[in-house]
Every structure is written in C-alpha cells, then in structure tokens.
Amino acid sequence: MESAIRVRGLRKTYDGAVAVDGVDLDVAPGEIFALLGPNGAGKTTTVEILEGYRKRDSGEVSVLGVDPAVANGGRGTGVLQEAQRWRNRVGIVLQGTGEFDELTVGEVVRHFARFYPGPDDPVSVIERVGLKDKAKARTHTLSGGQKRRLDVALGIIGRPEVLFLDEPTTGFDPEARREFWQLIRDLQTGGTTIVLTTHYLEEAEALADRVGVIARGRLIAVDPPATLGHRESAQATVSWRTAEGVLKSTRTATPTQVVNELAGEYGGEVPALTVARPTLEDVYLEMIGDVA
Amino acid sequence: MTSLGYHQGVLEVKQFLRSREQVVFTLAFPAIMIVVFGSIFTGDIGAGVGFTQYFVTGMIGTGLMTAGFQALAIQIPAERDRGVLKRFLGTPMPKWVYFGGKVLMVGFIAVLETVILLTVATLFFGLDLPSSGAKWLTFLWVSALGITACTLCGVAFSSVARTGRSAPAVVTPVALILQFISGVFFVFTSLPGWMQTVAGLFPLKWLCQGLRSVFLPESFGAQEPGGSFDLPRVAIVLGVWCVLALVLCLMTFKWTTKRDG
C-alpha cells in the first residue's frame, strides 16, 4: 500500500542553523503516528513542511501523493487549483492559532465548513469534540481546553484524509485528554491518517501505532511504543519485600526466572512483588540524552 | 464561489458589531469631530458658506481613511499575530476571500459612519447636502475611489508593523500627520507651501479636495491650490495610489509572522 506520507532526506536550515537534518519517514494510510522530541528538535519545522506552511531546503516530501510545496508560494497554471484540492484533503490543528473572539462556536465551525467541498455536519462535529453545550457561546468565553477542541473541530470539519495535530492536548485536564484520545481513535476508525506531535509520553503510548523520536533535527528512532528503544527486551526490575520488611530490587534480563525462584523461596505469594520494564519515558529520556 | 466572500464579509461585520467599544468609537468618531469643529468654528468661511460645509469634507475623508487604512493596518497584523491568517492559510479557502471579507466590512463601516456624520451635521450644524444629482454622483465616485485607495493602502501597510502590538504605534502617527497636512483640521490653502506639496503626494489631500467640490459652491474652486477642484487629477492620483498599493499588497503581503517562518 502506498504511504500516506513519504519523506526522504528532508533538510531545513534557518540562517545556517540546521533545524531538520536528513529525515526519512513513512506513515501508512490509517496510521496514528506520534512525533516526540524536545523543544527545538525540529518537530514543528518538520510538521509544518508537511502541512505546506514552510519551504524545505532539500529532500523529497509527499503527502497524499502531492508535494506540499504546491501550497506554499506555488505559481503557474493549475498550481492554485492543485493546492486547493490538496488542502481539501488535509486537516491541520496548529499550536495556539487565533480565535474569532466575538463569534460563537457554531458560527465559526459552520463558516469553515463552507471552505470544503464535502464537509462534515457542523452540529455532529461540535458534538464529537464535546462542545455541544457551548455551540452558542462566544469563543472568547471558552476555557483553554475548550478552545483546543474548537481547533480540532475546525481541523476535522472538512473530513480530512490526513490530520496533523501539533501538541493537541496541552492544557487539558486528564478527563478531557481521555475524551480527546477517544475522538482521535474514532477518526482513525473512520480511516483518517493522523500525525501528532506531543510532549506527553503517555499520550503517544495510548494513541500511536508508531512513535518517531526526533532530536537535533534527526529522526533517531521509529518504533511502536511498546518496542521503542528495545523496551520489551530491556532489563527488567523485580522488586519485593523481604521477610525483614525491607524493599529489595534487582535488575535482570530474566525476570520470569527471578520471580519463579522468589515464589519457591516464599512458598507462594511474594510480598509487594512488581516487575517493571523501562517506561516509554525512561527510554525516551535516555535516547535524547544520548544525542544531546 | 462569490458567496464565500459574502459570508466572510458577514462574519467580519458580525465581529465588528459585537465589539461594542469599537462600534461606538468607529461609527461616532467623525460625527463627534464635526460636533467639536462645528462648535468651535461657528462663522463663515466666506460668501455665506459656513465652516461646517468645509470641515465636513475633512471629516468624511478622515472617516474613510480610518475605516480603510487605519483599521486594516492595525487589525491585520493583530490577526496575523494571533494566527488567524495562518489558520485560514491551512484551509482550502481561496486567499481573496479574506480580503473580500475585509472590503465588505470596510464598506459597511464607511457607509454607516458617513450617514451618521451627514445626519448630525445636517440636523445640528446647518450642513447643506449636495443639491444636484451630478454632485451626488461626484460624491459617490470620489468616496468609492478614496475608500478603495485607503483599503489597499491599509492592506499594504499591514506588512510594515512586525507585531500586532506595535501596529497602532506605527500606523497612528502616519494617519494623524496625514490628517494635519491634508486640510482636514485646517483650511488646506492656509498651510505652508511645502506642506501642501508633501500632502499632494498622498491620497487623503485629493480625497478631501474631491469632496470639497461636492460640498462647496463651484466658485470656491478658485481658492484651491491649482485654481480649481481639478477632479480629473483627483481621479488620477487616487487611481495611481490604488494601483501602487495593490502591487505592494501582492508583493509583500505576509500570512505568517517571521517567527512562523
């Protein structure tokens, strides 16, 4: 199957400083792909090149079979139409984009629906992002999290085939975040390809089929969250409480064997037993630590 | 397709009408100015023609400049800063729709504030409205051309301010100085010659001159710097500014801030 997004050798410099340094990337149709990385690592630059906001210095980029550069300063006959056709198929949720303070949620969503040839139903979209009760509220009365949901509503109103989300849940409370994750999963079920950047590792773990870690402009790892940085085969930590009431732990490549031995030793239940692999956060921090 | 532009305009007008302070100050400003000037200068400008008759032209011109130039040159950088432009850029919305919406908003405000100004001036300060169809026609084309030039200049100037916050500081002095040197607050011919020459380079002076031909008697044309109201030149200068500003808009308009790349 052809990739929804294909990137080869992407490079971008700002005044000589390298922001993106040879990124290769494939995202399959219907996949949720999370891009992780510290601030200034090149995440936003990479995503904004894919979104058609920025020009690249070199490399090949294709989003839904189209070079996003058509949407950025492209001229000539047919380019404008091509850019528009491509924009019809791509949804974007940026960081901190402007609101329309004096308009209501319903007015803004209905207005953006007009830009697309086959938009979703504004009422249903507003409901899906959880703003049904706020449909008639002016947008300046919304909380930070509610504004973000409006951003998402505007990103999906055109029924995009690819949806870009730049740190979509910053400022959400845990409950709102979980609802938002469900919304994203529903979109995936509907066939949408999703690329999101995030600082929340649990978000990447909960949502993403694959995670890419970007540091210093390079994509240093691309794996499913469960196997990122060989987490699944990394040394595990087994901890338990000894008969003297002291917490004890040991790092081992064979945790099952250790647990077996402990079970034999205690003749059944081992007090306060835990077996832990490195968390996504552990491997992530180790990875970006290696590069920095 | 054109309905998109219309809806964008409706949205802009809605946003304007819902910000109450803005409505009051923008729409009432020219009328308040004529109240101030009409109350200070109660005498005749000559030949039995009241000062109101002269100053109303300046106030109409100022109103059009505020609605077109000042409002857009301040509002667009603010929207650029807030990411409104970037958001539109990420949709399939044709770019002209954004400007179409602004034009409709400017037109709406310009018509409304001019009507309010003329009503106040007529009811309370003895303004004589144009008496002939020909004069109304002149009023119409001079205003239309003037507001077009101001709107295009406003869009072009919106790329000068680097942030939304600095925009008022960049735009207000330009507007204020133009008003002083273009014969809005003083009788134009009473200004120093060099000032008249400088003002002659900018559209506001010509807009006001064209409007004077509508509100002052024919004979007053002799007192203009060129010895007549010189409507052909009014049309040419305003037209040139429209073209110039349009070219600048097309060449320099920015949808994102520097920070955004």
Coordinates of C-alpha atoms in Angstrom, one line a residue:
Chain A
M1 CA 0.0 0.0 0.0
E2 CA 1.3 3.5 -0.9
S3 CA 2.3 5.7 2.1
A4 CA 0.0 8.5 3.1
I5 CA 3.1 10.5 3.9
R6 CA 6.6 9.9 2.5
V7 CA 9.7 11.9 3.4
R8 CA 13.2 11.3 2.1
G9 CA 16.3 13.3 3.1
L10 CA 14.4 16.3 4.4
R11 CA 16.6 19.2 5.3
K12 CA 15.9 22.7 6.5
T13 CA 18.2 25.4 7.8
Y14 CA 17.5 28.8 9.3
D15 CA 20.3 31.3 8.7
G16 CA 22.8 28.5 8.6
A17 CA 21.5 26.7 11.7
V18 CA 20.3 23.2 10.9
A19 CA 16.7 22.6 12.1
V20 CA 16.0 19.4 10.2
D21 CA 18.9 17.3 9.1
G22 CA 18.0 14.4 6.8
V23 CA 14.7 13.0 7.9
D24 CA 13.3 9.9 6.3
L25 CA 9.8 8.9 7.2
D26 CA 6.8 6.9 6.0
V27 CA 3.3 7.0 7.5
A28 CA 0.9 4.4 6.3
P29 CA -2.8 5.2 5.5
G30 CA -4.9 5.0 8.6
E31 CA -2.0 5.0 10.9
I32 CA -1.6 7.2 14.0
F33 CA 2.0 8.4 14.1
A34 CA 3.4 10.4 17.0
L35 CA 6.4 12.6 16.7
L36 CA 8.3 13.1 20.0
G37 CA 11.2 15.3 20.7
P38 CA 12.4 18.1 22.9
N39 CA 11.6 21.7 22.1
G40 CA 13.8 22.9 19.2
A41 CA 14.5 19.4 18.0
G42 CA 12.8 20.1 14.6
K43 CA 9.4 18.6 15.3
T44 CA 7.4 21.7 14.4
T45 CA 9.6 22.5 11.4
T46 CA 9.1 19.0 10.1
V47 CA 5.4 19.0 10.6
E48 CA 5.0 22.5 9.1
I49 CA 6.8 21.4 6.0
L50 CA 4.4 18.5 5.7
E51 CA 1.5 20.9 6.2
G52 CA 2.7 23.2 3.4
Y53 CA 3.5 26.1 5.7
R54 CA 7.3 26.1 5.3
K55 CA 9.6 25.6 2.4
R56 CA 12.3 22.9 2.7
D57 CA 15.9 23.3 1.6
S58 CA 16.2 19.8 0.1
G59 CA 14.7 16.3 0.1
E60 CA 11.5 14.8 -1.2
V61 CA 8.1 15.2 0.6
S62 CA 4.8 13.7 -0.5
V63 CA 1.6 13.9 1.5
L64 CA -1.3 12.0 -0.1
G65 CA 0.8 11.8 -3.3
V66 CA 1.2 15.6 -3.5
D67 CA 4.3 17.7 -2.7
P68 CA 3.1 20.1 0.0
A69 CA 5.2 22.8 -1.6
V70 CA 2.4 23.4 -4.1
A71 CA 0.5 25.0 -1.2
N72 CA 3.4 27.3 -0.4
G73 CA 4.2 30.0 -2.9
G74 CA 3.5 27.8 -5.8
R75 CA 2.7 29.7 -9.0
G76 CA 1.7 28.9 -12.5
T77 CA -1.4 27.5 -14.2
G78 CA -3.1 24.7 -12.3
V79 CA -0.9 25.1 -9.2
L80 CA -3.5 27.1 -7.3
Q81 CA -6.2 24.5 -8.1
E82 CA -3.9 21.7 -7.2
A83 CA -3.1 23.4 -3.9
Q84 CA -6.7 23.8 -3.1
R85 CA -7.6 20.2 -4.0
W86 CA -4.8 19.1 -1.7
R87 CA -5.9 21.4 1.1
N88 CA -9.4 19.9 0.8
R89 CA -7.9 16.5 1.9
V90 CA -5.6 17.8 4.8
G91 CA -6.7 18.9 8.2
I92 CA -4.5 21.0 10.4
V93 CA -4.6 21.7 14.2
L94 CA -1.9 24.2 15.0
Q95 CA -0.5 25.3 18.3
G96 CA -2.1 28.5 19.5
T97 CA -3.9 29.6 16.4
G98 CA -6.1 32.6 16.6
E99 CA -9.7 32.5 17.7
F100 CA -12.6 34.6 16.5
D101 CA -13.4 36.2 19.8
E102 CA -16.8 37.6 19.1
L103 CA -18.2 34.7 17.1
T104 CA -19.9 31.7 18.5
V105 CA -18.6 28.1 18.2
G106 CA -21.4 27.2 15.9
E107 CA -20.8 30.3 13.6
V108 CA -17.1 29.5 13.3
V109 CA -17.5 25.8 12.6
R110 CA -20.3 26.4 10.1
H111 CA -18.2 29.1 8.3
F112 CA -15.2 26.8 8.0
A113 CA -17.4 24.0 6.7
R114 CA -18.1 26.3 3.7
F115 CA -14.5 26.1 2.6
Y116 CA -14.7 22.4 1.8
P117 CA -16.4 20.6 -1.0
G118 CA -17.7 17.7 1.2
P119 CA -17.7 18.9 4.8
D120 CA -18.9 17.0 7.8
D121 CA -22.1 18.1 9.5
P122 CA -21.1 21.1 11.8
V123 CA -23.6 20.0 14.5
S124 CA -22.2 16.5 14.6
V125 CA -18.6 17.7 14.7
I126 CA -19.3 20.1 17.5
E127 CA -20.9 17.3 19.4
R128 CA -18.0 14.9 18.8
V129 CA -15.4 17.4 20.1
G130 CA -17.6 17.8 23.2
L131 CA -18.7 21.4 22.7
K132 CA -22.4 20.7 22.2
D133 CA -23.3 22.8 25.3
K134 CA -21.0 25.6 24.0
A135 CA -22.3 25.8 20.5
K136 CA -23.9 29.2 21.1
A137 CA -21.1 30.5 23.3
R138 CA -18.8 33.2 22.0
T139 CA -15.3 31.7 21.5
H140 CA -13.7 34.1 24.0
T141 CA -15.7 32.6 26.8
L142 CA -14.2 29.1 26.2
S143 CA -11.6 27.7 28.5
G144 CA -8.2 26.8 27.1
G145 CA -9.2 23.1 26.7
Q146 CA -12.4 24.1 25.0
K147 CA -10.6 26.4 22.6
R148 CA -8.4 23.5 21.7
R149 CA -11.5 21.3 21.0
L150 CA -12.7 24.1 18.7
D151 CA -9.3 24.0 17.0
V152 CA -9.8 20.2 16.5
A153 CA -13.4 20.8 15.2
L154 CA -12.0 23.2 12.6
G155 CA -9.3 20.7 11.7
I156 CA -11.7 17.9 11.0
I157 CA -14.8 19.7 9.6
G158 CA -13.5 19.1 6.0
R159 CA -13.3 15.3 6.6
P160 CA -9.6 15.2 6.0
E161 CA -7.7 12.1 4.9
V162 CA -4.7 13.2 6.8
L163 CA -4.9 15.2 10.1
F164 CA -2.0 17.0 11.6
L165 CA -2.2 17.8 15.3
D166 CA 0.5 19.9 17.0
E167 CA 0.5 19.3 20.7
P168 CA -3.3 18.9 20.7
T169 CA -3.9 18.3 24.4
T170 CA -1.6 20.9 26.1
G171 CA -3.7 22.4 28.9
F172 CA -6.2 19.5 29.0
D173 CA -7.2 18.0 32.3
P174 CA -6.9 14.2 32.5
E175 CA -10.5 13.5 31.8
A176 CA -10.6 15.9 28.8
R177 CA -7.4 14.2 27.5
R178 CA -9.0 10.8 27.6
E179 CA -12.1 12.0 25.8
F180 CA -9.8 13.6 23.2
W181 CA -7.9 10.3 22.7
Q182 CA -11.2 8.6 22.1
L183 CA -12.1 11.2 19.4
I184 CA -8.7 10.6 17.7
R185 CA -9.3 6.8 17.8
D186 CA -12.7 7.3 16.3
L187 CA -11.2 9.3 13.5
Q188 CA -8.7 6.5 12.9
T189 CA -11.5 4.0 12.7
G190 CA -13.1 6.3 10.1
G191 CA -9.9 5.9 8.0
T192 CA -8.1 9.1 8.8
T193 CA -4.3 9.1 8.9
I194 CA -3.1 11.1 11.9
V195 CA 0.2 12.7 12.7
L196 CA 0.6 14.3 16.1
T197 CA 3.4 15.9 18.0
T198 CA 3.2 15.7 21.7
H199 CA 5.2 16.2 24.9
Y200 CA 3.1 13.7 26.8
L201 CA 4.6 10.2 26.5
E202 CA 1.6 8.6 27.9
E203 CA -0.4 10.2 25.1
A204 CA 2.0 8.7 22.5
E205 CA 1.8 5.4 24.2
A206 CA -2.0 5.4 24.4
L207 CA -2.7 6.6 20.9
A208 CA 0.2 5.9 18.5
D209 CA 0.7 2.9 16.3
R210 CA 4.3 4.1 15.9
V211 CA 6.4 6.7 17.6
G212 CA 9.2 8.7 16.0
V213 CA 11.8 10.4 18.2
I214 CA 13.4 13.4 16.8
A215 CA 16.4 15.1 18.3
R216 CA 18.7 17.7 16.8
G217 CA 16.9 17.5 13.5
R218 CA 17.3 13.8 13.1
L219 CA 14.8 11.0 13.5
I220 CA 16.7 8.8 15.8
A221 CA 14.1 6.0 16.3
V222 CA 10.8 4.9 14.8
D223 CA 9.0 2.0 16.5
P224 CA 5.7 1.0 18.1
P225 CA 5.6 2.5 21.6
A226 CA 5.9 -1.0 23.2
T227 CA 9.2 -1.7 21.5
L228 CA 10.8 1.7 21.3
G229 CA 14.4 1.5 22.2
H230 CA 14.1 -2.3 22.7
R231 CA 12.0 -1.6 25.8
E232 CA 10.4 -5.1 25.5
S233 CA 13.7 -6.8 25.9
A234 CA 15.5 -4.4 28.2
Q235 CA 16.5 -5.4 31.7
A236 CA 13.5 -5.6 34.0
T237 CA 13.5 -4.5 37.6
V238 CA 12.0 -7.1 40.0
S239 CA 11.1 -5.7 43.5
W240 CA 9.6 -7.3 46.5
R241 CA 9.6 -7.1 50.3
T242 CA 11.9 -9.4 52.3
A243 CA 10.9 -11.3 55.4
E244 CA 12.6 -8.5 57.4
G245 CA 10.3 -5.9 55.8
V246 CA 13.0 -4.4 53.6
L247 CA 12.2 -3.4 50.0
K248 CA 14.6 -5.1 47.7
S249 CA 15.0 -5.0 43.9
T250 CA 17.2 -6.5 41.3
R251 CA 17.8 -5.7 37.6
T252 CA 17.6 -8.8 35.4
A253 CA 17.3 -10.0 31.8
T254 CA 15.3 -13.0 33.0
P255 CA 12.6 -11.7 35.3
T256 CA 10.4 -14.8 35.0
Q257 CA 13.1 -16.9 36.4
V258 CA 13.7 -14.5 39.3
V259 CA 10.0 -14.5 40.1
N260 CA 10.0 -18.3 40.0
E261 CA 12.9 -18.5 42.4
L262 CA 11.2 -16.0 44.7
A263 CA 8.0 -17.9 44.6
G264 CA 9.8 -21.0 45.6
E265 CA 11.6 -19.2 48.4
Y266 CA 8.4 -17.7 49.9
G267 CA 6.4 -20.8 49.1
G268 CA 3.6 -18.9 47.3
E269 CA 2.8 -15.2 47.2
V270 CA 5.8 -12.8 47.2
P271 CA 5.1 -9.7 49.3
A272 CA 4.8 -6.4 47.3
L273 CA 6.0 -8.1 44.1
T274 CA 6.5 -5.8 41.0
V275 CA 8.1 -6.5 37.7
A276 CA 8.8 -3.3 35.6
R277 CA 10.3 -2.7 32.2
P278 CA 11.6 0.8 31.4
T279 CA 8.7 3.1 30.7
L280 CA 8.4 4.9 27.4
E281 CA 9.6 8.0 29.3
D282 CA 12.7 6.2 30.5
V283 CA 13.8 5.1 27.0
Y284 CA 12.8 8.4 25.5
L285 CA 14.9 10.4 28.0
E286 CA 17.8 8.0 27.5
M287 CA 17.6 8.4 23.7
I288 CA 17.5 12.2 23.6
G289 CA 20.2 12.2 26.4
D290 CA 22.5 10.3 24.1
V291 CA 22.1 12.8 21.3
A292 CA 22.4 15.9 23.4
Chain B
M1 CA -17.6 30.9 -5.1
T2 CA -18.6 34.6 -4.6
S3 CA -20.9 33.5 -1.8
L4 CA -17.8 32.6 0.2
G5 CA -16.7 36.2 0.1
Y6 CA -20.1 37.4 1.1
H7 CA -20.2 35.0 4.1
Q8 CA -16.7 36.1 5.1
G9 CA -17.9 39.7 5.0
V10 CA -21.0 38.9 7.1
L11 CA -18.6 37.3 9.6
E12 CA -16.4 40.3 9.7
V13 CA -19.3 42.7 10.1
K14 CA -20.7 40.5 12.9
Q15 CA -17.4 40.5 14.7
F16 CA -17.2 44.3 14.3
L17 CA -20.8 44.9 15.6
R18 CA -20.3 42.6 18.6
S19 CA -17.3 44.5 19.9
R20 CA -19.2 47.4 21.4
E21 CA -16.5 49.9 22.1
Q22 CA -15.2 49.6 18.6
V23 CA -18.7 50.2 17.2
V24 CA -19.2 53.3 19.2
F25 CA -15.8 54.9 18.6
T26 CA -15.5 54.0 14.9
L27 CA -19.0 54.9 13.9
A28 CA -19.4 58.0 16.0
F29 CA -15.9 59.4 15.6
P30 CA -16.4 61.6 12.5
A31 CA -19.7 62.8 14.0
I32 CA -18.0 63.7 17.3
M33 CA -15.3 65.6 15.4
I34 CA -17.9 67.6 13.5
V35 CA -19.6 68.4 16.8
V36 CA -16.2 69.7 18.1
F37 CA -15.3 71.6 15.0
G38 CA -18.8 72.9 14.3
S39 CA -19.0 74.2 17.9
I40 CA -15.6 76.0 17.7
F41 CA -15.8 77.4 14.2
T42 CA -19.3 78.9 14.0
G43 CA -18.5 81.6 11.5
D44 CA -18.4 81.7 7.7
I45 CA -15.6 80.5 5.5
G46 CA -16.7 83.2 3.1
A47 CA -19.6 84.1 0.8
G48 CA -22.1 83.0 3.4
V49 CA -20.8 79.4 3.4
G50 CA -20.4 78.0 7.0
F51 CA -17.2 76.4 8.2
T52 CA -19.2 73.2 8.7
Q53 CA -19.5 73.0 4.9
Y54 CA -15.7 72.9 4.7
F55 CA -14.9 70.7 7.6
V56 CA -17.4 68.1 6.9
T57 CA -15.4 67.1 3.8
G58 CA -12.3 66.6 6.0
M59 CA -14.3 64.5 8.5
I60 CA -15.7 62.3 5.7
G61 CA -12.2 61.9 4.3
T62 CA -10.8 61.1 7.8
G63 CA -13.6 58.7 8.4
L64 CA -12.9 56.8 5.2
M65 CA -9.2 56.8 6.0
T66 CA -9.8 55.4 9.5
A67 CA -12.2 52.7 8.2
G68 CA -9.9 51.6 5.4
F69 CA -6.3 52.4 6.1
Q70 CA -6.0 52.7 9.9
A71 CA -8.4 49.9 10.8
L72 CA -6.9 47.3 8.4
A73 CA -3.3 48.3 9.0
I74 CA -3.8 47.7 12.7
Q75 CA -6.3 44.8 12.6
I76 CA -4.4 42.6 10.0
P77 CA -1.1 42.5 12.0
A78 CA -3.1 41.6 15.1
E79 CA -4.8 38.8 13.3
R80 CA -1.5 37.7 11.8
D81 CA 0.0 37.6 15.3
R82 CA -2.9 35.6 16.7
G83 CA -2.6 33.1 14.0
V84 CA -5.9 33.8 12.4
L85 CA -4.3 34.2 9.0
K86 CA -2.2 31.1 9.4
R87 CA -5.4 29.1 10.2
F88 CA -7.1 30.4 7.0
L89 CA -3.9 29.6 5.0
G90 CA -4.2 25.9 6.2
T91 CA -7.7 25.6 4.7
P92 CA -8.8 25.4 1.0
M93 CA -10.3 28.9 1.3
P94 CA -9.2 31.0 -1.7
K95 CA -7.0 33.8 -0.4
W96 CA -9.1 36.6 -2.0
V97 CA -11.9 35.6 0.3
Y98 CA -10.1 37.0 3.3
F99 CA -9.6 40.3 1.6
G100 CA -13.2 40.2 0.2
G101 CA -14.4 40.0 3.8
K102 CA -12.3 42.9 4.9
V103 CA -13.5 45.0 1.9
L104 CA -17.2 44.3 2.8
M105 CA -16.5 45.2 6.4
V106 CA -14.8 48.5 5.5
G107 CA -17.6 49.4 3.0
F108 CA -20.2 48.7 5.7
I109 CA -18.5 50.9 8.3
A110 CA -17.7 53.6 5.8
V111 CA -21.3 54.0 4.6
L112 CA -22.7 53.8 8.1
E113 CA -20.3 56.4 9.6
T114 CA -20.7 58.8 6.7
V115 CA -24.5 58.6 7.0
I116 CA -24.3 59.3 10.8
L117 CA -21.9 62.2 10.2
L118 CA -24.0 63.8 7.5
T119 CA -27.2 63.4 9.6
V120 CA -25.6 65.0 12.6
A121 CA -24.1 67.8 10.6
T122 CA -27.3 68.5 8.7
L123 CA -29.5 68.4 11.8
F124 CA -27.4 70.4 14.2
F125 CA -24.8 72.4 12.2
G126 CA -26.7 73.6 9.2
L127 CA -24.9 71.5 6.6
D128 CA -26.3 71.8 3.1
L129 CA -26.3 68.4 1.4
P130 CA -25.4 68.3 -2.3
S131 CA -28.2 69.8 -4.3
S132 CA -27.7 68.1 -7.7
G133 CA -27.6 64.6 -9.0
A134 CA -24.3 65.4 -10.6
K135 CA -22.8 66.4 -7.2
W136 CA -24.1 63.2 -5.6
L137 CA -22.5 61.3 -8.4
T138 CA -19.2 63.0 -7.8
F139 CA -19.6 62.3 -4.1
L140 CA -20.1 58.6 -4.9
W141 CA -17.1 58.1 -7.2
V142 CA -14.7 60.2 -5.1
S143 CA -15.7 58.3 -1.9
A144 CA -15.6 54.9 -3.7
L145 CA -12.2 55.6 -5.2
G146 CA -10.9 57.1 -2.0
I147 CA -12.0 54.2 0.2
T148 CA -10.6 51.8 -2.3
A149 CA -7.2 53.5 -2.2
C150 CA -7.3 53.6 1.6
T151 CA -8.3 50.0 1.9
L152 CA -5.5 48.8 -0.4
C153 CA -3.0 51.1 1.4
G154 CA -4.2 49.6 4.7
V155 CA -3.6 46.0 3.5
A156 CA -0.2 47.0 2.1
F157 CA 0.8 48.9 5.3
S158 CA -0.2 45.8 7.4
S159 CA 3.1 44.3 6.5
V160 CA 5.1 47.2 7.9
A161 CA 4.3 46.5 11.6
R162 CA 6.2 43.5 12.7
T163 CA 3.9 42.6 15.6
G164 CA 0.2 43.2 16.3
R165 CA 1.2 45.2 19.4
S166 CA 3.4 47.6 17.5
A167 CA 0.9 48.2 14.8
P168 CA -1.0 51.1 16.4
A169 CA 2.2 52.8 17.2
V170 CA 3.3 52.5 13.6
V171 CA 0.0 53.4 12.0
T172 CA -1.5 56.1 14.1
P173 CA 1.2 58.8 13.6
V174 CA 1.0 58.3 9.8
A175 CA -2.7 58.8 9.9
L176 CA -2.5 61.7 12.2
I177 CA 0.2 63.6 10.3
L178 CA -1.7 63.0 7.0
Q179 CA -4.8 64.5 8.6
F180 CA -2.9 67.6 9.7
I181 CA -1.2 68.3 6.4
S182 CA -4.1 67.3 4.1
G183 CA -6.5 70.0 5.1
V184 CA -8.7 68.0 7.5
F185 CA -8.3 70.3 10.5
F186 CA -7.2 73.5 8.8
V187 CA -8.2 75.1 5.6
F188 CA -5.7 73.5 3.2
T189 CA -4.5 76.6 1.5
S190 CA -3.6 78.2 4.8
L191 CA -0.9 75.6 5.3
P192 CA 2.8 76.3 4.3
G193 CA 3.5 75.7 0.7
W194 CA 6.0 72.9 1.3
M195 CA 3.4 71.1 3.4
Q196 CA 0.9 71.4 0.7
T197 CA 3.4 69.9 -1.7
V198 CA 4.1 67.0 0.6
A199 CA 0.4 66.4 1.2
G200 CA -0.2 66.4 -2.6
L201 CA 1.8 63.2 -2.8
F202 CA -0.7 61.3 -0.6
P203 CA -4.3 60.3 -1.3
L204 CA -6.1 62.0 1.6
K205 CA -5.5 65.5 0.3
W206 CA -7.0 64.5 -3.1
L207 CA -9.9 62.7 -1.4
C208 CA -10.7 65.8 0.6
Q209 CA -10.4 68.1 -2.5
G210 CA -12.8 65.9 -4.4
L211 CA -15.2 66.1 -1.5
R212 CA -14.9 69.9 -1.4
S213 CA -16.1 70.0 -5.0
V214 CA -19.3 68.4 -3.7
F215 CA -20.0 70.3 -0.6
L216 CA -18.6 73.8 -1.5
P217 CA -20.0 76.1 -4.2
E218 CA -18.4 76.0 -7.6
S219 CA -16.8 79.4 -7.1
F220 CA -14.7 78.1 -4.2
G221 CA -12.7 76.0 -6.7
A222 CA -10.7 79.2 -7.5
Q223 CA -9.3 79.1 -3.9
E224 CA -7.8 75.6 -4.4
P225 CA -4.1 75.5 -4.9
G226 CA -4.5 74.6 -8.6
G227 CA -7.2 77.2 -9.1
S228 CA -9.9 74.6 -9.5
F229 CA -11.2 71.4 -7.8
D230 CA -9.4 69.6 -10.6
L231 CA -11.5 66.4 -10.5
P232 CA -9.6 64.7 -13.3
R233 CA -6.4 64.9 -11.2
V234 CA -8.2 63.7 -8.1
A235 CA -9.2 60.6 -10.1
I236 CA -5.7 60.1 -11.5
V237 CA -3.9 60.4 -8.1
L238 CA -6.3 58.2 -6.2
G239 CA -6.3 55.7 -9.1
V240 CA -2.5 55.6 -9.1
W241 CA -2.5 55.0 -5.3
C242 CA -4.9 52.1 -5.8
V243 CA -2.6 50.5 -8.4
L244 CA 0.6 51.2 -6.4
A245 CA -0.9 49.8 -3.2
L246 CA -2.3 46.8 -5.0
V247 CA 1.1 45.9 -6.4
L248 CA 2.6 46.4 -2.9
C249 CA -0.1 44.1 -1.4
L250 CA 0.6 41.4 -4.0
M251 CA 4.4 41.6 -3.5
T252 CA 4.7 42.0 0.3
F253 CA 1.6 40.5 2.0
K254 CA 2.6 38.1 4.7
W255 CA 0.3 35.4 6.0
T256 CA 2.6 34.3 8.8
T257 CA 4.9 36.1 11.2
K258 CA 8.6 36.0 11.0
R259 CA 8.6 33.7 14.0
D260 CA 6.5 31.3 12.0
G261 CA 8.9 31.3 9.1

